[in-house]
mmCIF file with all atom_site columns, C-alpha atoms in Angstrom:
data_model
loop_
_atom_site.group_PDB
_atom_site.id
_atom_site.type_symbol
_atom_site.label_atom_id
_atom_site.label_alt_id
_atom_site.label_comp_id
_atom_site.label_asym_id
_atom_site.label_entity_id
_atom_site.label_seq_id
_atom_site.pdbx_PDB_ins_code
_atom_site.Cartn_x
_atom_site.Cartn_y
_atom_site.Cartn_z
_atom_site.occupancy
_atom_site.B_iso_or_equiv
_atom_site.pdbx_formal_charge
_atom_site.auth_seq_id
_atom_site.auth_comp_id
_atom_site.auth_asym_id
_atom_site.auth_atom_id
_atom_site.pdbx_PDB_model_num
ATOM 1   C CA . LYS A 1 1   ? -156.987 140.658 -18.825 1.00 71.00 ? 1   LYS A CA 1
ATOM 2   C CA . ASN A 1 2   ? -157.684 137.867 -20.794 1.00 75.00 ? 2   ASN A CA 1
ATOM 3   C CA . GLU A 1 3   ? -160.383 134.736 -19.464 1.00 90.00 ? 3   GLU A CA 1
ATOM 4   C CA . VAL A 1 4   ? -159.717 131.942 -20.362 1.00 95.00 ? 4   VAL A CA 1
ATOM 5   C CA . GLU A 1 5   ? -163.037 128.977 -20.415 1.00 96.00 ? 5   GLU A CA 1
ATOM 6   C CA . GLN A 1 6   ? -162.791 125.509 -21.162 1.00 97.00 ? 6   GLN A CA 1
ATOM 7   C CA . SER A 1 7   ? -166.102 123.185 -21.978 1.00 96.00 ? 7   SER A CA 1
ATOM 8   C CA . PRO A 1 8   ? -166.928 120.809 -20.722 1.00 97.00 ? 8   PRO A CA 1
ATOM 9   C CA . GLN A 1 9   ? -165.502 121.268 -17.085 1.00 96.00 ? 9   GLN A CA 1
ATOM 10  C CA . ASN A 1 10  ? -165.847 117.378 -17.256 1.00 97.00 ? 10  ASN A CA 1
ATOM 11  C CA . LEU A 1 11  ? -166.201 114.850 -19.784 1.00 97.00 ? 11  LEU A CA 1
ATOM 12  C CA . THR A 1 12  ? -166.816 110.899 -19.430 1.00 97.00 ? 12  THR A CA 1
ATOM 13  C CA . ALA A 1 13  ? -166.579 108.823 -22.343 1.00 97.00 ? 13  ALA A CA 1
ATOM 14  C CA . GLN A 1 14  ? -166.167 104.955 -23.439 1.00 97.00 ? 14  GLN A CA 1
ATOM 15  C CA . GLU A 1 15  ? -163.074 103.486 -25.070 1.00 97.00 ? 15  GLU A CA 1
ATOM 16  C CA . GLY A 1 16  ? -162.472 104.302 -28.483 1.00 97.00 ? 16  GLY A CA 1
ATOM 17  C CA . GLU A 1 17  ? -165.028 107.683 -28.899 1.00 97.00 ? 17  GLU A CA 1
ATOM 18  C CA . PHE A 1 18  ? -164.062 110.321 -30.261 1.00 98.00 ? 18  PHE A CA 1
ATOM 19  C CA . ILE A 1 19  ? -163.907 113.184 -27.758 1.00 98.00 ? 19  ILE A CA 1
ATOM 20  C CA . THR A 1 20  ? -163.842 116.851 -28.287 1.00 98.00 ? 20  THR A CA 1
ATOM 21  C CA . ILE A 1 21  ? -162.309 119.794 -25.386 1.00 98.00 ? 21  ILE A CA 1
ATOM 22  C CA . ASN A 1 22  ? -163.073 123.678 -26.391 1.00 98.00 ? 22  ASN A CA 1
ATOM 23  C CA . CYS A 1 23  ? -161.762 126.466 -25.492 1.00 98.00 ? 23  CYS A CA 1
ATOM 24  C CA . SER A 1 24  ? -162.339 129.664 -25.726 1.00 97.00 ? 24  SER A CA 1
ATOM 25  C CA . TYR A 1 25  ? -160.363 132.885 -24.635 1.00 96.00 ? 25  TYR A CA 1
ATOM 26  C CA . SER A 1 26  ? -161.034 136.727 -24.743 1.00 92.00 ? 26  SER A CA 1
ATOM 27  C CA . VAL A 1 27  ? -158.384 138.991 -25.586 1.00 87.00 ? 27  VAL A CA 1
ATOM 28  C CA . GLY A 1 28  ? -155.588 138.344 -28.961 1.00 87.00 ? 28  GLY A CA 1
ATOM 29  C CA . ILE A 1 29  ? -152.856 136.011 -27.588 1.00 90.00 ? 29  ILE A CA 1
ATOM 30  C CA . SER A 1 30  ? -149.587 134.433 -29.655 1.00 91.00 ? 30  SER A CA 1
ATOM 31  C CA . ALA A 1 31  ? -149.986 131.643 -29.130 1.00 93.00 ? 31  ALA A CA 1
ATOM 32  C CA . LEU A 1 32  ? -152.300 128.970 -26.955 1.00 96.00 ? 32  LEU A CA 1
ATOM 33  C CA . HIS A 1 33  ? -151.174 125.449 -25.011 1.00 96.00 ? 33  HIS A CA 1
ATOM 34  C CA . TRP A 1 34  ? -153.068 122.899 -24.395 1.00 97.00 ? 34  TRP A CA 1
ATOM 35  C CA . LEU A 1 35  ? -151.491 120.728 -21.690 1.00 97.00 ? 35  LEU A CA 1
ATOM 36  C CA . GLN A 1 36  ? -151.663 117.375 -19.616 1.00 97.00 ? 36  GLN A CA 1
ATOM 37  C CA . GLN A 1 37  ? -152.279 116.555 -16.214 1.00 95.00 ? 37  GLN A CA 1
ATOM 38  C CA . HIS A 1 38  ? -151.871 113.956 -14.948 1.00 89.00 ? 38  HIS A CA 1
ATOM 39  C CA . PRO A 1 39  ? -153.299 112.340 -11.963 1.00 85.00 ? 39  PRO A CA 1
ATOM 40  C CA . GLY A 1 40  ? -150.772 112.448 -10.237 1.00 82.00 ? 40  GLY A CA 1
ATOM 41  C CA . GLY A 1 41  ? -150.190 116.512 -10.729 1.00 84.00 ? 41  GLY A CA 1
ATOM 42  C CA . GLY A 1 42  ? -147.129 116.173 -13.382 1.00 90.00 ? 42  GLY A CA 1
ATOM 43  C CA . ILE A 1 43  ? -148.520 118.742 -16.158 1.00 93.00 ? 43  ILE A CA 1
ATOM 44  C CA . VAL A 1 44  ? -146.902 117.713 -19.984 1.00 93.00 ? 44  VAL A CA 1
ATOM 45  C CA . SER A 1 45  ? -146.898 120.191 -22.519 1.00 93.00 ? 45  SER A CA 1
ATOM 46  C CA . LEU A 1 46  ? -148.822 118.783 -25.617 1.00 96.00 ? 46  LEU A CA 1
ATOM 47  C CA . PHE A 1 47  ? -149.152 121.967 -27.792 1.00 95.00 ? 47  PHE A CA 1
ATOM 48  C CA . MET A 1 48  ? -148.246 124.758 -28.543 1.00 94.00 ? 48  MET A CA 1
ATOM 49  C CA . LEU A 1 49  ? -150.352 126.668 -31.820 1.00 94.00 ? 49  LEU A CA 1
ATOM 50  C CA . SER A 1 50  ? -150.689 130.357 -33.468 1.00 93.00 ? 50  SER A CA 1
ATOM 51  C CA . SER A 1 51  ? -152.826 128.831 -36.300 1.00 93.00 ? 51  SER A CA 1
ATOM 52  C CA . GLY A 1 52  ? -153.506 126.173 -38.513 1.00 94.00 ? 52  GLY A CA 1
ATOM 53  C CA . LYS A 1 53  ? -153.949 122.869 -36.623 1.00 96.00 ? 53  LYS A CA 1
ATOM 54  C CA . LYS A 1 54  ? -151.771 120.132 -35.183 1.00 97.00 ? 54  LYS A CA 1
ATOM 55  C CA . LYS A 1 55  ? -151.752 116.395 -34.876 1.00 97.00 ? 55  LYS A CA 1
ATOM 56  C CA . HIS A 1 56  ? -149.643 114.200 -33.078 1.00 95.00 ? 56  HIS A CA 1
ATOM 57  C CA . GLY A 1 57  ? -150.982 110.191 -33.193 1.00 96.00 ? 57  GLY A CA 1
ATOM 58  C CA . ARG A 1 58  ? -154.259 110.448 -31.962 1.00 97.00 ? 58  ARG A CA 1
ATOM 59  C CA . LEU A 1 59  ? -154.619 114.456 -30.605 1.00 98.00 ? 59  LEU A CA 1
ATOM 60  C CA . ILE A 1 60  ? -155.252 116.397 -32.791 1.00 98.00 ? 60  ILE A CA 1
ATOM 61  C CA . ALA A 1 61  ? -155.079 120.438 -32.011 1.00 98.00 ? 61  ALA A CA 1
ATOM 62  C CA . THR A 1 62  ? -157.155 123.186 -34.453 1.00 98.00 ? 62  THR A CA 1
ATOM 63  C CA . ILE A 1 63  ? -157.072 126.620 -33.179 1.00 97.00 ? 63  ILE A CA 1
ATOM 64  C CA . ASN A 1 64  ? -159.584 129.540 -35.106 1.00 96.00 ? 64  ASN A CA 1
ATOM 65  C CA . ILE A 1 65  ? -157.764 132.946 -34.004 1.00 93.00 ? 65  ILE A CA 1
ATOM 66  C CA . GLN A 1 66  ? -161.073 135.633 -35.815 1.00 93.00 ? 66  GLN A CA 1
ATOM 67  C CA . GLU A 1 67  ? -163.374 133.318 -33.156 1.00 95.00 ? 67  GLU A CA 1
ATOM 68  C CA . LYS A 1 68  ? -160.766 132.864 -30.702 1.00 95.00 ? 68  LYS A CA 1
ATOM 69  C CA . HIS A 1 69  ? -161.455 129.601 -30.096 1.00 97.00 ? 69  HIS A CA 1
ATOM 70  C CA . SER A 1 70  ? -159.461 126.054 -30.159 1.00 98.00 ? 70  SER A CA 1
ATOM 71  C CA . SER A 1 71  ? -160.560 122.737 -29.689 1.00 98.00 ? 71  SER A CA 1
ATOM 72  C CA . LEU A 1 72  ? -158.361 119.610 -29.156 1.00 98.00 ? 72  LEU A CA 1
ATOM 73  C CA . HIS A 1 73  ? -159.491 116.208 -30.427 1.00 98.00 ? 73  HIS A CA 1
ATOM 74  C CA . ILE A 1 74  ? -158.555 112.521 -29.215 1.00 98.00 ? 74  ILE A CA 1
ATOM 75  C CA . THR A 1 75  ? -159.445 109.884 -31.621 1.00 97.00 ? 75  THR A CA 1
ATOM 76  C CA . ALA A 1 76  ? -160.231 105.989 -30.493 1.00 96.00 ? 76  ALA A CA 1
ATOM 77  C CA . SER A 1 77  ? -159.673 107.351 -26.642 1.00 97.00 ? 77  SER A CA 1
ATOM 78  C CA . HIS A 1 78  ? -158.214 104.584 -24.155 1.00 96.00 ? 78  HIS A CA 1
ATOM 79  C CA . PRO A 1 79  ? -158.459 104.635 -20.789 1.00 96.00 ? 79  PRO A CA 1
ATOM 80  C CA . ARG A 1 80  ? -154.819 105.946 -20.183 1.00 95.00 ? 80  ARG A CA 1
ATOM 81  C CA . ASP A 1 81  ? -156.201 108.972 -21.846 1.00 96.00 ? 81  ASP A CA 1
ATOM 82  C CA . SER A 1 82  ? -157.741 110.092 -18.860 1.00 97.00 ? 82  SER A CA 1
ATOM 83  C CA . ALA A 1 83  ? -156.013 113.056 -16.901 1.00 97.00 ? 83  ALA A CA 1
ATOM 84  C CA . VAL A 1 84  ? -157.197 116.530 -16.919 1.00 97.00 ? 84  VAL A CA 1
ATOM 85  C CA . TYR A 1 85  ? -156.178 118.894 -19.964 1.00 98.00 ? 85  TYR A CA 1
ATOM 86  C CA . ILE A 1 86  ? -155.555 122.361 -19.828 1.00 97.00 ? 86  ILE A CA 1
ATOM 87  C CA . CYS A 1 87  ? -155.701 125.425 -22.150 1.00 97.00 ? 87  CYS A CA 1
ATOM 88  C CA . ALA A 1 88  ? -153.780 127.826 -21.985 1.00 96.00 ? 88  ALA A CA 1
ATOM 89  C CA . VAL A 1 89  ? -152.663 131.004 -23.454 1.00 95.00 ? 89  VAL A CA 1
ATOM 90  C CA . ARG A 1 90  ? -149.750 133.592 -24.031 1.00 92.00 ? 90  ARG A CA 1
ATOM 91  C CA . VAL A 1 91  ? -150.380 137.156 -24.747 1.00 89.00 ? 91  VAL A CA 1
ATOM 92  C CA . SER A 1 92  ? -147.160 137.672 -26.432 1.00 85.00 ? 92  SER A CA 1
ATOM 93  C CA . GLY A 1 93  ? -143.317 136.456 -26.718 1.00 80.00 ? 93  GLY A CA 1
ATOM 94  C CA . ASN A 1 94  ? -142.883 134.415 -23.205 1.00 82.00 ? 94  ASN A CA 1
ATOM 95  C CA . THR A 1 95  ? -144.843 136.430 -21.482 1.00 86.00 ? 95  THR A CA 1
ATOM 96  C CA . PRO A 1 96  ? -146.374 134.272 -18.574 1.00 89.00 ? 96  PRO A CA 1
ATOM 97  C CA . LEU A 1 97  ? -149.249 131.776 -19.345 1.00 91.00 ? 97  LEU A CA 1
ATOM 98  C CA . VAL A 1 98  ? -153.007 131.972 -18.043 1.00 94.00 ? 98  VAL A CA 1
ATOM 99  C CA . PHE A 1 99  ? -154.795 128.979 -17.506 1.00 96.00 ? 99  PHE A CA 1
ATOM 100 C CA . GLY A 1 100 ? -158.197 127.845 -18.300 1.00 96.00 ? 100 GLY A CA 1
ATOM 101 C CA . LYS A 1 101 ? -159.600 125.431 -15.310 1.00 96.00 ? 101 LYS A CA 1
ATOM 102 C CA . GLY A 1 102 ? -159.050 122.352 -17.209 1.00 97.00 ? 102 GLY A CA 1
ATOM 103 C CA . THR A 1 103 ? -161.061 119.443 -18.119 1.00 97.00 ? 103 THR A CA 1
ATOM 104 C CA . ARG A 1 104 ? -161.012 115.978 -16.056 1.00 97.00 ? 104 ARG A CA 1
ATOM 105 C CA . LEU A 1 105 ? -161.662 113.087 -18.761 1.00 97.00 ? 105 LEU A CA 1
ATOM 106 C CA . SER A 1 106 ? -162.307 109.878 -17.709 1.00 97.00 ? 106 SER A CA 1
ATOM 107 C CA . VAL A 1 107 ? -162.317 107.071 -20.398 1.00 97.00 ? 107 VAL A CA 1
ATOM 108 C CA . ILE A 1 108 ? -163.901 104.167 -19.502 1.00 97.00 ? 108 ILE A CA 1
ATOM 109 C CA . ALA A 1 109 ? -162.744 100.512 -21.000 1.00 94.00 ? 109 ALA A CA 1
ATOM 110 C CA . GLU B 2 1   ? -135.080 113.863 -23.732 1.00 72.00 ? 1   GLU B CA 1
ATOM 111 C CA . PRO B 2 2   ? -134.065 116.798 -21.390 1.00 74.00 ? 2   PRO B CA 1
ATOM 112 C CA . GLU B 2 3   ? -136.444 117.351 -18.765 1.00 90.00 ? 3   GLU B CA 1
ATOM 113 C CA . VAL B 2 4   ? -137.205 120.039 -15.896 1.00 94.00 ? 4   VAL B CA 1
ATOM 114 C CA . THR B 2 5   ? -136.657 118.688 -12.306 1.00 95.00 ? 5   THR B CA 1
ATOM 115 C CA . GLN B 2 6   ? -138.053 120.069 -9.034  1.00 96.00 ? 6   GLN B CA 1
ATOM 116 C CA . THR B 2 7   ? -136.880 118.661 -5.626  1.00 96.00 ? 7   THR B CA 1
ATOM 117 C CA . PRO B 2 8   ? -138.483 118.263 -2.852  1.00 97.00 ? 8   PRO B CA 1
ATOM 118 C CA . SER B 2 9   ? -141.897 116.512 -4.759  1.00 96.00 ? 9   SER B CA 1
ATOM 119 C CA . HIS B 2 10  ? -143.093 116.760 -0.810  1.00 97.00 ? 10  HIS B CA 1
ATOM 120 C CA . GLN B 2 11  ? -142.716 119.501 1.555   1.00 97.00 ? 11  GLN B CA 1
ATOM 121 C CA . VAL B 2 12  ? -144.725 119.002 5.373   1.00 98.00 ? 12  VAL B CA 1
ATOM 122 C CA . THR B 2 13  ? -143.877 122.394 7.080   1.00 97.00 ? 13  THR B CA 1
ATOM 123 C CA . GLN B 2 14  ? -145.185 124.605 10.366  1.00 97.00 ? 14  GLN B CA 1
ATOM 124 C CA . MET B 2 15  ? -147.080 127.873 9.725   1.00 97.00 ? 15  MET B CA 1
ATOM 125 C CA . GLY B 2 16  ? -144.535 130.132 9.541   1.00 97.00 ? 16  GLY B CA 1
ATOM 126 C CA . GLN B 2 17  ? -141.600 128.530 8.267   1.00 97.00 ? 17  GLN B CA 1
ATOM 127 C CA . GLU B 2 18  ? -139.326 129.047 5.599   1.00 97.00 ? 18  GLU B CA 1
ATOM 128 C CA . VAL B 2 19  ? -139.594 126.741 2.553   1.00 98.00 ? 19  VAL B CA 1
ATOM 129 C CA . ILE B 2 20  ? -137.346 126.536 -0.301  1.00 97.00 ? 20  ILE B CA 1
ATOM 130 C CA . LEU B 2 21  ? -138.274 124.678 -3.462  1.00 97.00 ? 21  LEU B CA 1
ATOM 131 C CA . ARG B 2 22  ? -135.604 123.881 -6.246  1.00 96.00 ? 22  ARG B CA 1
ATOM 132 C CA . CYS B 2 23  ? -135.890 123.508 -10.092 1.00 95.00 ? 23  CYS B CA 1
ATOM 133 C CA . VAL B 2 24  ? -133.147 122.551 -12.577 1.00 94.00 ? 24  VAL B CA 1
ATOM 134 C CA . PRO B 2 25  ? -134.014 123.945 -15.928 1.00 92.00 ? 25  PRO B CA 1
ATOM 135 C CA . ILE B 2 26  ? -133.811 122.229 -18.929 1.00 91.00 ? 26  ILE B CA 1
ATOM 136 C CA . SER B 2 27  ? -130.172 123.769 -19.486 1.00 86.00 ? 27  SER B CA 1
ATOM 137 C CA . ASN B 2 28  ? -130.053 126.380 -22.958 1.00 86.00 ? 28  ASN B CA 1
ATOM 138 C CA . HIS B 2 29  ? -133.227 127.588 -21.469 1.00 89.00 ? 29  HIS B CA 1
ATOM 139 C CA . LEU B 2 30  ? -133.572 131.191 -20.984 1.00 87.00 ? 30  LEU B CA 1
ATOM 140 C CA . TYR B 2 31  ? -136.888 131.481 -19.898 1.00 91.00 ? 31  TYR B CA 1
ATOM 141 C CA . PHE B 2 32  ? -138.033 129.964 -16.310 1.00 92.00 ? 32  PHE B CA 1
ATOM 142 C CA . TYR B 2 33  ? -141.232 130.429 -14.421 1.00 94.00 ? 33  TYR B CA 1
ATOM 143 C CA . TRP B 2 34  ? -142.899 129.472 -10.894 1.00 97.00 ? 34  TRP B CA 1
ATOM 144 C CA . TYR B 2 35  ? -146.424 128.911 -11.282 1.00 97.00 ? 35  TYR B CA 1
ATOM 145 C CA . ARG B 2 36  ? -148.826 127.553 -8.390  1.00 97.00 ? 36  ARG B CA 1
ATOM 146 C CA . GLN B 2 37  ? -151.957 125.186 -8.083  1.00 96.00 ? 37  GLN B CA 1
ATOM 147 C CA . ILE B 2 38  ? -154.122 125.059 -4.975  1.00 96.00 ? 38  ILE B CA 1
ATOM 148 C CA . LEU B 2 39  ? -155.853 122.026 -4.426  1.00 93.00 ? 39  LEU B CA 1
ATOM 149 C CA . GLY B 2 40  ? -159.169 121.699 -6.777  1.00 91.00 ? 40  GLY B CA 1
ATOM 150 C CA . GLN B 2 41  ? -158.298 124.944 -8.630  1.00 93.00 ? 41  GLN B CA 1
ATOM 151 C CA . LYS B 2 42  ? -156.442 126.154 -11.896 1.00 94.00 ? 42  LYS B CA 1
ATOM 152 C CA . VAL B 2 43  ? -152.842 127.250 -12.051 1.00 96.00 ? 43  VAL B CA 1
ATOM 153 C CA . GLU B 2 44  ? -151.408 130.084 -11.333 1.00 96.00 ? 44  GLU B CA 1
ATOM 154 C CA . PHE B 2 45  ? -148.889 132.584 -12.566 1.00 96.00 ? 45  PHE B CA 1
ATOM 155 C CA . LEU B 2 46  ? -146.254 133.664 -9.815  1.00 97.00 ? 46  LEU B CA 1
ATOM 156 C CA . VAL B 2 47  ? -143.555 134.660 -11.432 1.00 96.00 ? 47  VAL B CA 1
ATOM 157 C CA . SER B 2 48  ? -140.733 134.662 -14.129 1.00 93.00 ? 48  SER B CA 1
ATOM 158 C CA . PHE B 2 49  ? -137.516 135.345 -14.695 1.00 89.00 ? 49  PHE B CA 1
ATOM 159 C CA . TYR B 2 50  ? -135.030 136.208 -17.606 1.00 88.00 ? 50  TYR B CA 1
ATOM 160 C CA . ASN B 2 51  ? -131.647 137.275 -18.102 1.00 80.00 ? 51  ASN B CA 1
ATOM 161 C CA . ASN B 2 52  ? -130.982 136.456 -13.878 1.00 80.00 ? 52  ASN B CA 1
ATOM 162 C CA . GLU B 2 53  ? -133.192 139.163 -13.018 1.00 87.00 ? 53  GLU B CA 1
ATOM 163 C CA . ILE B 2 54  ? -137.951 139.311 -12.349 1.00 92.00 ? 54  ILE B CA 1
ATOM 164 C CA . SER B 2 55  ? -139.287 139.988 -15.776 1.00 92.00 ? 55  SER B CA 1
ATOM 165 C CA . GLU B 2 56  ? -142.660 139.734 -14.331 1.00 93.00 ? 56  GLU B CA 1
ATOM 166 C CA . LYS B 2 57  ? -144.768 138.687 -11.398 1.00 94.00 ? 57  LYS B CA 1
ATOM 167 C CA . SER B 2 58  ? -148.067 138.319 -10.188 1.00 94.00 ? 58  SER B CA 1
ATOM 168 C CA . GLU B 2 59  ? -150.343 140.023 -7.353  1.00 93.00 ? 59  GLU B CA 1
ATOM 169 C CA . ILE B 2 60  ? -149.699 136.959 -5.395  1.00 93.00 ? 60  ILE B CA 1
ATOM 170 C CA . PHE B 2 61  ? -146.097 137.086 -5.383  1.00 94.00 ? 61  PHE B CA 1
ATOM 171 C CA . ASP B 2 62  ? -145.448 139.625 -2.592  1.00 91.00 ? 62  ASP B CA 1
ATOM 172 C CA . ASP B 2 63  ? -142.999 140.397 -0.385  1.00 92.00 ? 63  ASP B CA 1
ATOM 173 C CA . GLN B 2 64  ? -142.664 136.797 1.232   1.00 95.00 ? 64  GLN B CA 1
ATOM 174 C CA . PHE B 2 65  ? -141.897 135.549 -1.651  1.00 96.00 ? 65  PHE B CA 1
ATOM 175 C CA . SER B 2 66  ? -138.591 135.485 -3.596  1.00 95.00 ? 66  SER B CA 1
ATOM 176 C CA . VAL B 2 67  ? -136.399 133.937 -6.352  1.00 93.00 ? 67  VAL B CA 1
ATOM 177 C CA . GLU B 2 68  ? -133.200 133.122 -6.993  1.00 90.00 ? 68  GLU B CA 1
ATOM 178 C CA . ARG B 2 69  ? -130.996 131.730 -9.375  1.00 86.00 ? 69  ARG B CA 1
ATOM 179 C CA . PRO B 2 70  ? -127.633 130.754 -7.152  1.00 81.00 ? 70  PRO B CA 1
ATOM 180 C CA . ASP B 2 71  ? -125.791 128.994 -9.845  1.00 82.00 ? 71  ASP B CA 1
ATOM 181 C CA . GLY B 2 72  ? -125.938 128.305 -13.691 1.00 73.00 ? 72  GLY B CA 1
ATOM 182 C CA . SER B 2 73  ? -128.087 125.718 -13.381 1.00 80.00 ? 73  SER B CA 1
ATOM 183 C CA . ASN B 2 74  ? -130.302 126.089 -10.148 1.00 88.00 ? 74  ASN B CA 1
ATOM 184 C CA . PHE B 2 75  ? -133.744 128.092 -9.748  1.00 91.00 ? 75  PHE B CA 1
ATOM 185 C CA . THR B 2 76  ? -135.423 128.571 -6.428  1.00 94.00 ? 76  THR B CA 1
ATOM 186 C CA . LEU B 2 77  ? -138.412 129.687 -4.901  1.00 96.00 ? 77  LEU B CA 1
ATOM 187 C CA . LYS B 2 78  ? -138.284 130.967 -1.368  1.00 96.00 ? 78  LYS B CA 1
ATOM 188 C CA . ILE B 2 79  ? -141.570 131.616 0.986   1.00 97.00 ? 79  ILE B CA 1
ATOM 189 C CA . ARG B 2 80  ? -140.095 133.391 3.789   1.00 95.00 ? 80  ARG B CA 1
ATOM 190 C CA . SER B 2 81  ? -142.742 132.988 6.186   1.00 94.00 ? 81  SER B CA 1
ATOM 191 C CA . THR B 2 82  ? -145.173 130.057 5.557   1.00 96.00 ? 82  THR B CA 1
ATOM 192 C CA . LYS B 2 83  ? -149.077 130.150 5.520   1.00 96.00 ? 83  LYS B CA 1
ATOM 193 C CA . LEU B 2 84  ? -151.937 127.929 5.779   1.00 97.00 ? 84  LEU B CA 1
ATOM 194 C CA . GLU B 2 85  ? -153.218 129.341 2.351   1.00 96.00 ? 85  GLU B CA 1
ATOM 195 C CA . ASP B 2 86  ? -149.358 128.315 0.730   1.00 97.00 ? 86  ASP B CA 1
ATOM 196 C CA . SER B 2 87  ? -150.535 125.424 0.013   1.00 97.00 ? 87  SER B CA 1
ATOM 197 C CA . ALA B 2 88  ? -150.695 124.579 -3.177  1.00 97.00 ? 88  ALA B CA 1
ATOM 198 C CA . MET B 2 89  ? -148.192 122.054 -6.058  1.00 97.00 ? 89  MET B CA 1
ATOM 199 C CA . TYR B 2 90  ? -146.155 124.843 -7.058  1.00 98.00 ? 90  TYR B CA 1
ATOM 200 C CA . PHE B 2 91  ? -144.425 123.817 -10.991 1.00 97.00 ? 91  PHE B CA 1
ATOM 201 C CA . CYS B 2 92  ? -141.302 125.112 -12.370 1.00 96.00 ? 92  CYS B CA 1
ATOM 202 C CA . ALA B 2 93  ? -141.581 125.600 -16.411 1.00 95.00 ? 93  ALA B CA 1
ATOM 203 C CA . SER B 2 94  ? -138.380 126.798 -18.239 1.00 93.00 ? 94  SER B CA 1
ATOM 204 C CA . SER B 2 95  ? -139.021 127.892 -22.353 1.00 90.00 ? 95  SER B CA 1
ATOM 205 C CA . ASP B 2 96  ? -136.874 128.489 -24.879 1.00 85.00 ? 96  ASP B CA 1
ATOM 206 C CA . THR B 2 97  ? -138.808 129.140 -28.250 1.00 79.00 ? 97  THR B CA 1
ATOM 207 C CA . GLY B 2 98  ? -141.801 129.357 -26.685 1.00 79.00 ? 98  GLY B CA 1
ATOM 208 C CA . GLU B 2 99  ? -142.951 126.099 -25.914 1.00 86.00 ? 99  GLU B CA 1
ATOM 209 C CA . LEU B 2 100 ? -143.075 125.217 -22.551 1.00 89.00 ? 100 LEU B CA 1
ATOM 210 C CA . PHE B 2 101 ? -141.281 122.287 -20.299 1.00 93.00 ? 101 PHE B CA 1
ATOM 211 C CA . PHE B 2 102 ? -142.992 121.651 -16.680 1.00 95.00 ? 102 PHE B CA 1
ATOM 212 C CA . GLY B 2 103 ? -141.578 120.155 -13.660 1.00 95.00 ? 103 GLY B CA 1
ATOM 213 C CA . GLU B 2 104 ? -143.322 117.260 -11.683 1.00 94.00 ? 104 GLU B CA 1
ATOM 214 C CA . GLY B 2 105 ? -143.935 119.932 -8.925  1.00 96.00 ? 105 GLY B CA 1
ATOM 215 C CA . SER B 2 106 ? -143.412 120.163 -5.306  1.00 97.00 ? 106 SER B CA 1
ATOM 216 C CA . ARG B 2 107 ? -146.709 119.961 -3.086  1.00 97.00 ? 107 ARG B CA 1
ATOM 217 C CA . LEU B 2 108 ? -146.202 121.730 -0.475  1.00 98.00 ? 108 LEU B CA 1
ATOM 218 C CA . THR B 2 109 ? -148.610 121.405 2.940   1.00 98.00 ? 109 THR B CA 1
ATOM 219 C CA . VAL B 2 110 ? -148.509 123.823 5.573   1.00 97.00 ? 110 VAL B CA 1
ATOM 220 C CA . LEU B 2 111 ? -150.096 123.089 8.760   1.00 96.00 ? 111 LEU B CA 1
#
């Protein structure tokens, strides 16, 4: 059974700071997802990655398959980035995601 | 941009009542999922659906739950006799190439 651990659980940052959220998992995977959950509860997919690095705007996601570890970075953070960021992994194909508990980020102006 | 839509956004029901949550996935997607999130907890998998049948289900998905695809577009989750512990946010998601698209969720409150 795959366990997904995220750190930190909660994070408060000043606007403009560089933010890193970490995710580790216990079993080999086919893909790792980073998701954003809005205060209202809706979930948006940010990245799906199986190797290397992806970038979208101010967001960067990296994964190290050998170390079973991924990081989500936010550059030049802004209050609108305040949300819960969730790491989730998939063992193979289109099997269901296994979710981490999420990291609650608050960015203060 | 195509999106997954869920209805209702919020439903309040009495314990023991039947509830149907509806989802319209993205039209060309083949894989559908229901997840739930109890307040303050992580998201949990309930059931996945492919080719008009259940492909995988979790321990949570017991006999009081059922899923259907009554027509070519809708995808429903039925809870036959709700319990207090069924209070949660229920998310529908669909996928074609592995990337998941989530609906905004249906918040179920059981009194």
